[in-house]
GROMACS .gro file of C-alpha atoms in nm:
model
  387
    1MET     CA    1 -21.332  -3.843 -12.468
    2THR     CA    2 -21.209  -3.859 -12.109
    3ARG     CA    3 -20.862  -3.745 -12.214
    4ALA     CA    4 -21.008  -3.473 -12.433
    5TRP     CA    5 -21.212  -3.354 -12.136
    6LEU     CA    6 -20.902  -3.339 -11.917
    7VAL     CA    7 -20.716  -3.139 -12.183
    8PHE     CA    8 -21.017  -2.908 -12.212
    9LEU     CA    9 -21.020  -2.838 -11.837
   10LYS     CA   10 -20.646  -2.780 -11.832
   11GLU     CA   11 -20.657  -2.535 -12.127
   12LEU     CA   12 -20.957  -2.354 -11.984
   13ARG     CA   13 -20.781  -2.316 -11.649
   14ASP     CA   14 -20.471  -2.179 -11.822
   15ALA     CA   15 -20.675  -1.931 -12.025
   16LEU     CA   16 -20.859  -1.802 -11.719
   17ARG     CA   17 -20.541  -1.773 -11.514
   18ASP     CA   18 -20.419  -1.467 -11.706
   19ARG     CA   19 -20.651  -1.217 -11.539
   20ARG     CA   20 -20.514  -0.911 -11.717
   21THR     CA   21 -20.571  -1.053 -12.065
   22LEU     CA   22 -20.909  -1.188 -11.963
   23ARG     CA   23 -21.012  -0.848 -11.827
   24ALA     CA   24 -20.909  -0.675 -12.149
   25VAL     CA   25 -21.101  -0.929 -12.357
   26LEU     CA   26 -21.415  -0.892 -12.146
   27LEU     CA   27 -21.403  -0.514 -12.172
   28SER     CA   28 -21.356  -0.536 -12.550
   29ALA     CA   29 -21.670  -0.751 -12.564
   30LEU     CA   30 -21.891  -0.548 -12.330
   31LEU     CA   31 -21.804  -0.187 -12.415
   32PRO     CA   32 -21.797  -0.144 -12.798
   33GLY     CA   33 -22.167  -0.221 -12.860
   34PRO     CA   34 -22.317   0.017 -12.599
   35LEU     CA   35 -22.054   0.279 -12.676
   36MET     CA   36 -22.135   0.262 -13.048
   37LEU     CA   37 -22.506   0.301 -12.975
   38VAL     CA   38 -22.441   0.606 -12.759
   39LEU     CA   39 -22.221   0.765 -13.027
   40LEU     CA   40 -22.480   0.687 -13.295
   41SER     CA   41 -22.756   0.848 -13.091
   42VAL     CA   42 -22.545   1.160 -13.045
   43LEU     CA   43 -22.469   1.167 -13.419
   44VAL     CA   44 -22.834   1.124 -13.516
   45SER     CA   45 -22.938   1.396 -13.272
   46ASP     CA   46 -22.679   1.630 -13.420
   47VAL     CA   47 -22.799   1.554 -13.775
   48GLU     CA   48 -23.160   1.614 -13.671
   49ARG     CA   49 -23.073   1.945 -13.507
   50GLN     CA   50 -22.894   2.056 -13.820
   51ALA     CA   51 -23.185   1.945 -14.040
   52GLU     CA   52 -23.430   2.142 -13.825
   53SER     CA   53 -23.205   2.449 -13.823
   54ARG     CA   54 -23.347   2.731 -14.033
   55GLU     CA   55 -23.047   2.961 -14.035
   56LEU     CA   56 -22.875   3.083 -14.350
   57VAL     CA   57 -22.516   3.207 -14.352
   58VAL     CA   58 -22.503   3.470 -14.623
   59VAL     CA   59 -22.283   3.737 -14.780
   60GLY     CA   60 -22.447   4.044 -14.945
   61LEU     CA   61 -22.807   3.993 -14.833
   62ALA     CA   62 -22.854   4.372 -14.849
   63HIS     CA   63 -22.840   4.338 -15.229
   64ALA     CA   64 -23.142   4.102 -15.234
   65PRO     CA   65 -23.445   4.241 -15.045
   66THR     CA   66 -23.678   4.012 -15.245
   67LEU     CA   67 -23.491   3.703 -15.127
   68ASP     CA   68 -23.476   3.847 -14.775
   69ASN     CA   69 -23.855   3.882 -14.776
   70TYR     CA   70 -23.894   3.521 -14.891
   71LEU     CA   71 -23.661   3.397 -14.616
   72ARG     CA   72 -23.861   3.580 -14.350
   73ARG     CA   73 -24.187   3.433 -14.479
   74GLN     CA   74 -24.029   3.087 -14.461
   75THR     CA   75 -23.931   3.161 -14.098
   76TRP     CA   76 -23.559   3.140 -14.181
   77THR     CA   77 -23.309   3.357 -13.999
   78THR     CA   78 -22.991   3.492 -14.152
   79ARG     CA   79 -22.640   3.542 -14.022
   80ASP     CA   80 -22.351   3.725 -14.182
   81ALA     CA   81 -22.065   3.497 -14.283
   82PRO     CA   82 -21.728   3.554 -14.119
   83ALA     CA   83 -21.464   3.728 -14.327
   84ASP     CA   84 -21.254   3.410 -14.347
   85TYR     CA   85 -21.545   3.178 -14.424
   86GLU     CA   86 -21.354   2.979 -14.688
   87ASP     CA   87 -21.073   2.896 -14.448
   88ALA     CA   88 -21.328   2.822 -14.174
   89LEU     CA   89 -21.508   2.573 -14.401
   90ARG     CA   90 -21.181   2.399 -14.489
   91ARG     CA   91 -21.081   2.373 -14.123
   92LYS     CA   92 -21.435   2.256 -14.028
   93ARG     CA   93 -21.478   2.551 -13.792
   94LEU     CA   94 -21.788   2.654 -13.988
   95GLY     CA   95 -22.058   2.390 -14.031
   96ASP     CA   96 -22.289   2.581 -14.270
   97ALA     CA   97 -22.265   2.647 -14.640
   98VAL     CA   98 -22.225   3.015 -14.728
   99LEU     CA   99 -22.452   3.184 -14.984
  100VAL     CA  100 -22.282   3.471 -15.168
  101LEU     CA  101 -22.517   3.715 -15.344
  102PRO     CA  102 -22.400   3.944 -15.626
  103ALA     CA  103 -22.438   4.322 -15.601
  104ASP     CA  104 -22.670   4.327 -15.905
  105PHE     CA  105 -22.901   4.056 -15.774
  106GLU     CA  106 -23.215   4.270 -15.753
  107GLN     CA  107 -23.160   4.448 -16.084
  108ARG     CA  108 -23.108   4.124 -16.279
  109LEU     CA  109 -23.409   3.965 -16.108
  110ALA     CA  110 -23.635   4.258 -16.198
  111SER     CA  111 -23.519   4.259 -16.561
  112GLY     CA  112 -23.590   3.888 -16.603
  113GLU     CA  113 -23.226   3.785 -16.614
  114GLN     CA  114 -23.076   3.508 -16.403
  115PRO     CA  115 -22.869   3.631 -16.108
  116ARG     CA  116 -22.570   3.406 -16.051
  117LEU     CA  117 -22.542   3.305 -15.686
  118ARG     CA  118 -22.246   3.126 -15.532
  119LEU     CA  119 -22.302   2.855 -15.272
  120ILE     CA  120 -21.970   2.790 -15.099
  121PHE     CA  121 -21.916   2.462 -14.911
  122ASP     CA  122 -21.649   2.198 -14.855
  123SER     CA  123 -21.746   1.839 -14.944
  124ALA     CA  124 -21.483   1.719 -14.695
  125ASN     CA  125 -21.682   1.899 -14.425
  126PRO     CA  126 -21.984   1.670 -14.361
  127ARG     CA  127 -22.192   1.931 -14.178
  128ALA     CA  128 -22.137   2.195 -14.446
  129SER     CA  129 -22.208   1.939 -14.719
  130ALA     CA  130 -22.543   1.853 -14.560
  131SER     CA  131 -22.618   2.223 -14.512
  132GLN     CA  132 -22.571   2.306 -14.880
  133ARG     CA  133 -22.845   2.059 -14.978
  134ARG     CA  134 -23.093   2.237 -14.750
  135VAL     CA  135 -22.994   2.576 -14.891
  136GLN     CA  136 -23.036   2.449 -15.247
  137GLU     CA  137 -23.387   2.327 -15.164
  138LEU     CA  138 -23.464   2.668 -15.013
  139LEU     CA  139 -23.341   2.851 -15.323
  140ALA     CA  140 -23.534   2.611 -15.548
  141GLY     CA  141 -23.849   2.708 -15.356
  142PHE     CA  142 -23.772   3.076 -15.412
  143ALA     CA  143 -23.717   3.012 -15.784
  144ARG     CA  144 -24.050   2.824 -15.812
  145GLU     CA  145 -24.233   3.107 -15.640
  146ARG     CA  146 -24.081   3.367 -15.873
  147GLY     CA  147 -24.163   3.155 -16.176
  148THR     CA  148 -24.519   3.099 -16.063
  149LEU     CA  149 -24.575   3.473 -16.005
  150ALA     CA  150 -24.433   3.552 -16.349
  151LEU     CA  151 -24.668   3.303 -16.516
  152VAL     CA  152 -24.973   3.426 -16.324
  153SER     CA  153 -24.897   3.787 -16.415
  154ARG     CA  154 -24.904   3.687 -16.784
  155GLY     CA  155 -25.223   3.485 -16.755
  156VAL     CA  156 -25.051   3.144 -16.782
  157ALA     CA  157 -25.158   2.852 -16.564
  158PRO     CA  158 -24.890   2.781 -16.299
  159GLY     CA  159 -24.930   2.407 -16.359
  160LEU     CA  160 -24.744   2.445 -16.689
  161LEU     CA  161 -24.429   2.522 -16.491
  162GLN     CA  162 -24.438   2.178 -16.329
  163PRO     CA  163 -24.638   1.930 -16.539
  164LEU     CA  164 -24.564   1.638 -16.306
  165ALA     CA  165 -24.648   1.575 -15.941
  166VAL     CA  166 -24.436   1.307 -15.771
  167ASP     CA  167 -24.532   1.148 -15.439
  168ALA     CA  168 -24.233   0.966 -15.283
  169GLU     CA  169 -24.318   0.654 -15.082
  170ASP     CA  170 -24.064   0.498 -14.843
  171LEU     CA  171 -24.109   0.120 -14.819
  172ALA     CA  172 -23.864   0.079 -14.530
  173ASP     CA  173 -24.012   0.009 -14.189
  174PRO     CA  174 -23.866   0.167 -13.872
  175ALA     CA  175 -23.637  -0.132 -13.807
  176ALA     CA  176 -23.492  -0.112 -14.158
  177ARG     CA  177 -23.431   0.261 -14.123
  178ALA     CA  178 -23.260   0.207 -13.789
  179SER     CA  179 -23.032  -0.056 -13.946
  180ASN     CA  180 -22.878   0.218 -14.161
  181PHE     CA  181 -22.725   0.354 -13.841
  182THR     CA  182 -22.658   0.024 -13.661
  183SER     CA  183 -22.493  -0.164 -13.949
  184MET     CA  184 -22.160  -0.159 -13.762
  185LEU     CA  185 -22.290  -0.373 -13.474
  186PRO     CA  186 -22.238  -0.715 -13.644
  187PHE     CA  187 -21.881  -0.615 -13.726
  188LEU     CA  188 -21.811  -0.511 -13.365
  189VAL     CA  189 -21.953  -0.838 -13.229
  190MET     CA  190 -21.743  -1.050 -13.465
  191MET     CA  191 -21.427  -0.855 -13.388
  192ALA     CA  192 -21.487  -0.901 -13.015
  193MET     CA  193 -21.527  -1.275 -13.075
  194VAL     CA  194 -21.195  -1.291 -13.263
  195SER     CA  195 -21.021  -1.101 -12.983
  196GLY     CA  196 -21.163  -1.341 -12.726
  197ALA     CA  197 -21.034  -1.652 -12.903
  198LEU     CA  198 -20.703  -1.509 -13.026
  199ALA     CA  199 -20.501  -1.508 -12.704
  200ALA     CA  200 -20.619  -1.853 -12.592
  201ALA     CA  201 -20.562  -2.010 -12.935
  202LEU     CA  202 -20.206  -1.883 -12.967
  203ASP     CA  203 -20.116  -1.964 -12.607
  204SER     CA  204 -20.238  -2.325 -12.635
  205THR     CA  205 -20.036  -2.385 -12.953
  206ALA     CA  206 -19.746  -2.147 -13.022
  207GLY     CA  207 -19.722  -2.056 -12.653
  208GLU     CA  208 -19.672  -2.414 -12.543
  209ARG     CA  209 -19.430  -2.473 -12.828
  210GLU     CA  210 -19.227  -2.166 -12.724
  211ARG     CA  211 -19.223  -2.275 -12.358
  212GLY     CA  212 -19.117  -2.626 -12.457
  213SER     CA  213 -19.421  -2.791 -12.297
  214LEU     CA  214 -19.588  -2.904 -12.620
  215GLU     CA  215 -19.343  -3.184 -12.706
  216PRO     CA  216 -19.369  -3.356 -12.364
  217LEU     CA  217 -19.746  -3.333 -12.388
  218LEU     CA  218 -19.745  -3.499 -12.729
  219MET     CA  219 -19.520  -3.779 -12.601
  220ASN     CA  220 -19.803  -3.901 -12.376
  221PRO     CA  221 -19.999  -4.202 -12.504
  222THR     CA  222 -20.295  -3.981 -12.596
  223PRO     CA  223 -20.444  -3.971 -12.945
  224GLY     CA  224 -20.375  -3.650 -13.132
  225TRP     CA  225 -20.744  -3.592 -13.188
  226SER     CA  226 -20.808  -3.598 -12.812
  227LEU     CA  227 -20.547  -3.330 -12.749
  228VAL     CA  228 -20.663  -3.111 -13.034
  229ALA     CA  229 -21.032  -3.153 -12.950
  230GLY     CA  230 -20.970  -3.056 -12.587
  231LYS     CA  231 -20.765  -2.750 -12.680
  232TRP     CA  232 -21.012  -2.645 -12.949
  233ALA     CA  233 -21.310  -2.683 -12.715
  234ALA     CA  234 -21.151  -2.449 -12.460
  235VAL     CA  235 -21.067  -2.185 -12.721
  236ALA     CA  236 -21.407  -2.212 -12.891
  237LEU     CA  237 -21.585  -2.188 -12.557
  238LEU     CA  238 -21.407  -1.861 -12.479
  239GLY     CA  239 -21.499  -1.724 -12.821
  240MET     CA  240 -21.860  -1.830 -12.774
  241PHE     CA  241 -21.867  -1.677 -12.426
  242ILE     CA  242 -21.743  -1.347 -12.567
  243ALA     CA  243 -22.011  -1.366 -12.839
  244VAL     CA  244 -22.279  -1.413 -12.572
  245LEU     CA  245 -22.147  -1.116 -12.374
  246ALA     CA  246 -22.118  -0.893 -12.682
  247CYS     CA  247 -22.472  -0.973 -12.800
  248GLY     CA  248 -22.614  -0.946 -12.450
  249SER     CA  249 -22.453  -0.605 -12.397
  250LEU     CA  250 -22.662  -0.463 -12.682
  251MET     CA  251 -22.983  -0.513 -12.484
  252PRO     CA  252 -22.896  -0.277 -12.196
  253GLY     CA  253 -22.696  -0.070 -12.444
  254GLN     CA  254 -23.015   0.042 -12.619
  255TRP     CA  255 -23.131   0.196 -12.291
  256LEU     CA  256 -22.844   0.443 -12.324
  257LEU     CA  257 -22.973   0.582 -12.654
  258ARG     CA  258 -23.009   0.957 -12.622
  259ASN     CA  259 -23.211   1.006 -12.940
  260GLU     CA  260 -23.585   0.944 -12.913
  261GLN     CA  261 -23.632   0.862 -13.281
  262LEU     CA  262 -23.347   0.610 -13.291
  263SER     CA  263 -23.459   0.464 -12.959
  264ALA     CA  264 -23.808   0.410 -13.101
  265MET     CA  265 -23.676   0.245 -13.419
  266PHE     CA  266 -23.403   0.024 -13.269
  267ARG     CA  267 -23.536  -0.282 -13.093
  268PHE     CA  268 -23.292  -0.550 -12.974
  269GLY     CA  269 -23.445  -0.805 -12.741
  270PRO     CA  270 -23.411  -1.178 -12.662
  271PRO     CA  271 -23.529  -1.293 -13.009
  272GLU     CA  272 -23.259  -1.084 -13.176
  273VAL     CA  273 -22.996  -1.208 -12.930
  274ALA     CA  274 -23.097  -1.569 -13.001
  275ALA     CA  275 -23.076  -1.510 -13.378
  276PHE     CA  276 -22.733  -1.349 -13.346
  277LEU     CA  277 -22.602  -1.639 -13.136
  278ALA     CA  278 -22.741  -1.900 -13.376
  279LEU     CA  279 -22.528  -1.738 -13.644
  280LEU     CA  280 -22.220  -1.660 -13.436
  281LEU     CA  281 -22.160  -1.977 -13.234
  282PRO     CA  282 -22.065  -2.195 -13.536
  283LEU     CA  283 -21.840  -1.913 -13.655
  284ALA     CA  284 -21.672  -1.900 -13.314
  285GLY     CA  285 -21.581  -2.267 -13.351
  286LEU     CA  286 -21.437  -2.208 -13.696
  287LEU     CA  287 -21.233  -1.904 -13.589
  288ALA     CA  288 -21.090  -2.100 -13.296
  289ALA     CA  289 -20.979  -2.380 -13.529
  290VAL     CA  290 -20.827  -2.142 -13.787
  291LEU     CA  291 -20.636  -1.953 -13.516
  292MET     CA  292 -20.502  -2.285 -13.385
  293VAL     CA  293 -20.381  -2.375 -13.735
  294LEU     CA  294 -20.189  -2.050 -13.754
  295GLY     CA  295 -20.065  -2.089 -13.398
  296ILE     CA  296 -19.933  -2.443 -13.434
  297HIS     CA  297 -19.726  -2.338 -13.736
  298GLY     CA  298 -19.552  -2.065 -13.536
  299ARG     CA  299 -19.241  -2.138 -13.333
  300SER     CA  300 -19.326  -1.852 -13.096
  301VAL     CA  301 -19.628  -1.646 -13.000
  302LYS     CA  302 -19.483  -1.344 -13.178
  303GLU     CA  303 -19.442  -1.540 -13.500
  304ALA     CA  304 -19.794  -1.680 -13.471
  305GLN     CA  305 -19.940  -1.334 -13.412
  306ALA     CA  306 -19.821  -1.228 -13.756
  307GLY     CA  307 -20.026  -1.506 -13.911
  308ALA     CA  308 -20.324  -1.443 -13.683
  309SER     CA  309 -20.338  -1.084 -13.805
  310LEU     CA  310 -20.457  -1.228 -14.138
  311VAL     CA  311 -20.767  -1.363 -13.961
  312VAL     CA  312 -20.834  -1.022 -13.809
  313LEU     CA  313 -20.790  -0.865 -14.152
  314ALA     CA  314 -21.028  -1.117 -14.310
  315VAL     CA  315 -21.297  -1.058 -14.048
  316SER     CA  316 -21.255  -0.683 -14.105
  317PHE     CA  317 -21.268  -0.701 -14.485
  318LEU     CA  318 -21.518  -0.977 -14.569
  319PRO     CA  319 -21.829  -0.792 -14.437
  320LEU     CA  320 -21.756  -0.527 -14.702
  321VAL     CA  321 -21.813  -0.778 -14.986
  322PRO     CA  322 -22.195  -0.737 -14.997
  323MET     CA  323 -22.160  -0.358 -14.974
  324LEU     CA  324 -21.921  -0.348 -15.271
  325SER     CA  325 -22.136  -0.578 -15.484
  326THR     CA  326 -22.343  -0.389 -15.742
  327ARG     CA  327 -22.575  -0.689 -15.792
  328GLY     CA  328 -22.702  -0.701 -15.437
  329GLU     CA  329 -22.706  -1.009 -15.219
  330GLN     CA  330 -22.594  -1.328 -15.397
  331PRO     CA  331 -22.675  -1.690 -15.292
  332TRP     CA  332 -22.306  -1.784 -15.266
  333GLN     CA  333 -22.255  -1.517 -15.003
  334LEU     CA  334 -22.464  -1.721 -14.756
  335TRP     CA  335 -22.206  -2.002 -14.778
  336LEU     CA  336 -21.902  -1.786 -14.714
  337PRO     CA  337 -21.819  -1.758 -14.341
  338VAL     CA  338 -21.814  -1.406 -14.196
  339VAL     CA  339 -21.994  -1.272 -14.504
  340ALA     CA  340 -22.294  -1.495 -14.433
  341GLN     CA  341 -22.304  -1.403 -14.064
  342SER     CA  342 -22.270  -1.032 -14.139
  343THR     CA  343 -22.544  -1.044 -14.404
  344LEU     CA  344 -22.790  -1.240 -14.191
  345MET     CA  345 -22.726  -1.033 -13.877
  346SER     CA  346 -22.803  -0.723 -14.081
  347ARG     CA  347 -23.131  -0.887 -14.176
  348VAL     CA  348 -23.206  -0.945 -13.809
  349LEU     CA  349 -23.147  -0.575 -13.738
  350ARG     CA  350 -23.385  -0.486 -14.023
  351GLY     CA  351 -23.651  -0.711 -13.873
  352GLU     CA  352 -23.658  -0.950 -14.169
  353ALA     CA  353 -23.746  -1.316 -14.129
  354MET     CA  354 -23.488  -1.586 -14.205
  355ALA     CA  355 -23.561  -1.934 -14.342
  356TRP     CA  356 -23.413  -2.230 -14.156
  357HIS     CA  357 -23.190  -2.327 -14.449
  358GLU     CA  358 -23.038  -1.978 -14.452
  359VAL     CA  359 -22.918  -2.034 -14.096
  360ALA     CA  360 -22.825  -2.400 -14.149
  361GLY     CA  361 -22.613  -2.326 -14.458
  362PRO     CA  362 -22.354  -2.104 -14.284
  363ALA     CA  363 -22.351  -2.339 -13.983
  364LEU     CA  364 -22.278  -2.639 -14.207
  365ALA     CA  365 -22.002  -2.451 -14.391
  366CYS     CA  366 -21.843  -2.352 -14.058
  367ALA     CA  367 -21.864  -2.710 -13.929
  368LEU     CA  368 -21.696  -2.858 -14.238
  369LEU     CA  369 -21.418  -2.600 -14.238
  370THR     CA  370 -21.369  -2.649 -13.862
  371VAL     CA  371 -21.315  -3.024 -13.907
  372LEU     CA  372 -21.069  -2.955 -14.191
  373ALA     CA  373 -20.876  -2.701 -13.983
  374LEU     CA  374 -20.856  -2.935 -13.683
  375ALA     CA  375 -20.727  -3.210 -13.910
  376LEU     CA  376 -20.447  -2.975 -14.015
  377VAL     CA  377 -20.366  -2.906 -13.649
  378VAL     CA  378 -20.347  -3.281 -13.575
  379ARG     CA  379 -20.122  -3.332 -13.876
  380GLN     CA  380 -19.889  -3.050 -13.775
  381MET     CA  381 -19.869  -3.179 -13.418
  382GLY     CA  382 -19.762  -3.515 -13.557
  383ARG     CA  383 -19.481  -3.345 -13.744
  384VAL     CA  384 -19.370  -3.170 -13.424
  385VAL     CA  385 -19.337  -3.508 -13.253
  386ALA     CA  386 -19.149  -3.652 -13.551
  387ARG     CA  387 -18.893  -3.374 -13.528
   0.00000   0.00000   0.00000
């Protein structure tokens, strides 16, 4: 243990000596979370402003005085569409769907025929796509009013037009609704943790092998497990430190929220930080060990980086597994590293309680895989000495 401690101090000193890399890692841990929250608040505010907007972009409104009267009674305003509205929608210069009214709108409406309206939008234009749904609801209201008036004029009860009344009830609490917007936060925290451990892991393995300092180190009468444990502890500590910074940055980050509704729904305090860290710290140890496995098999840092990119890819892809599953959350997902942490951190953001075994399961899986990975590092170091 004394030799492992000495190796740990040496590796930690080497990792902290590269100030430029350390600065970049710290910024990648501190900035993404608050920046994402600010961008989300701006996005939500923009969506709310568009939802509250009561402006209709229309072509040929002069042909439909009845519809114009309905729009005024609903306190909607109208605006003539530009001549090149189709091109503007494709280029996202126009963020509202365009309603095109036929010249015979009023005549067909008076004769009981169905006027055919065109609602022009571009599904690749998110703002216009959201706008067309509001316009369709508006036109559906106009159609219901016309149908009701027609029934009343013929002495028919208006209730026959709509025999059912549906009351929608939303079971989600404010925290669960906020998690729809903040679902990217677990991914950002895990990516920051990988970035924090990556440079140190490759430098302590492939870096030393490239510099020619690994073989002399292995020639010392020090057990392989002591060397590996010391190196791993330094790399894991850096990853854990980055996890603490990334989670902690979300607390002041929520003060930067510029949307009142999102600010009221999103609550991230010390209990949430503690829950995140309970899930992330075992994963940080596993990621450090896996990166060391890939690093010790590389003859240079550049060669090891190619293998380490697979870890980055895995951390990027695995959180998508629950989203792509049509059967919802499965028990086996809580035993798969990265997937388990992502799933449980999403629960924390939704304000759901977690049982102790749900936290212990991923931690145990990470611990077992960490021991296996470190055993592979020790074995590979033995082969380096033999060569």
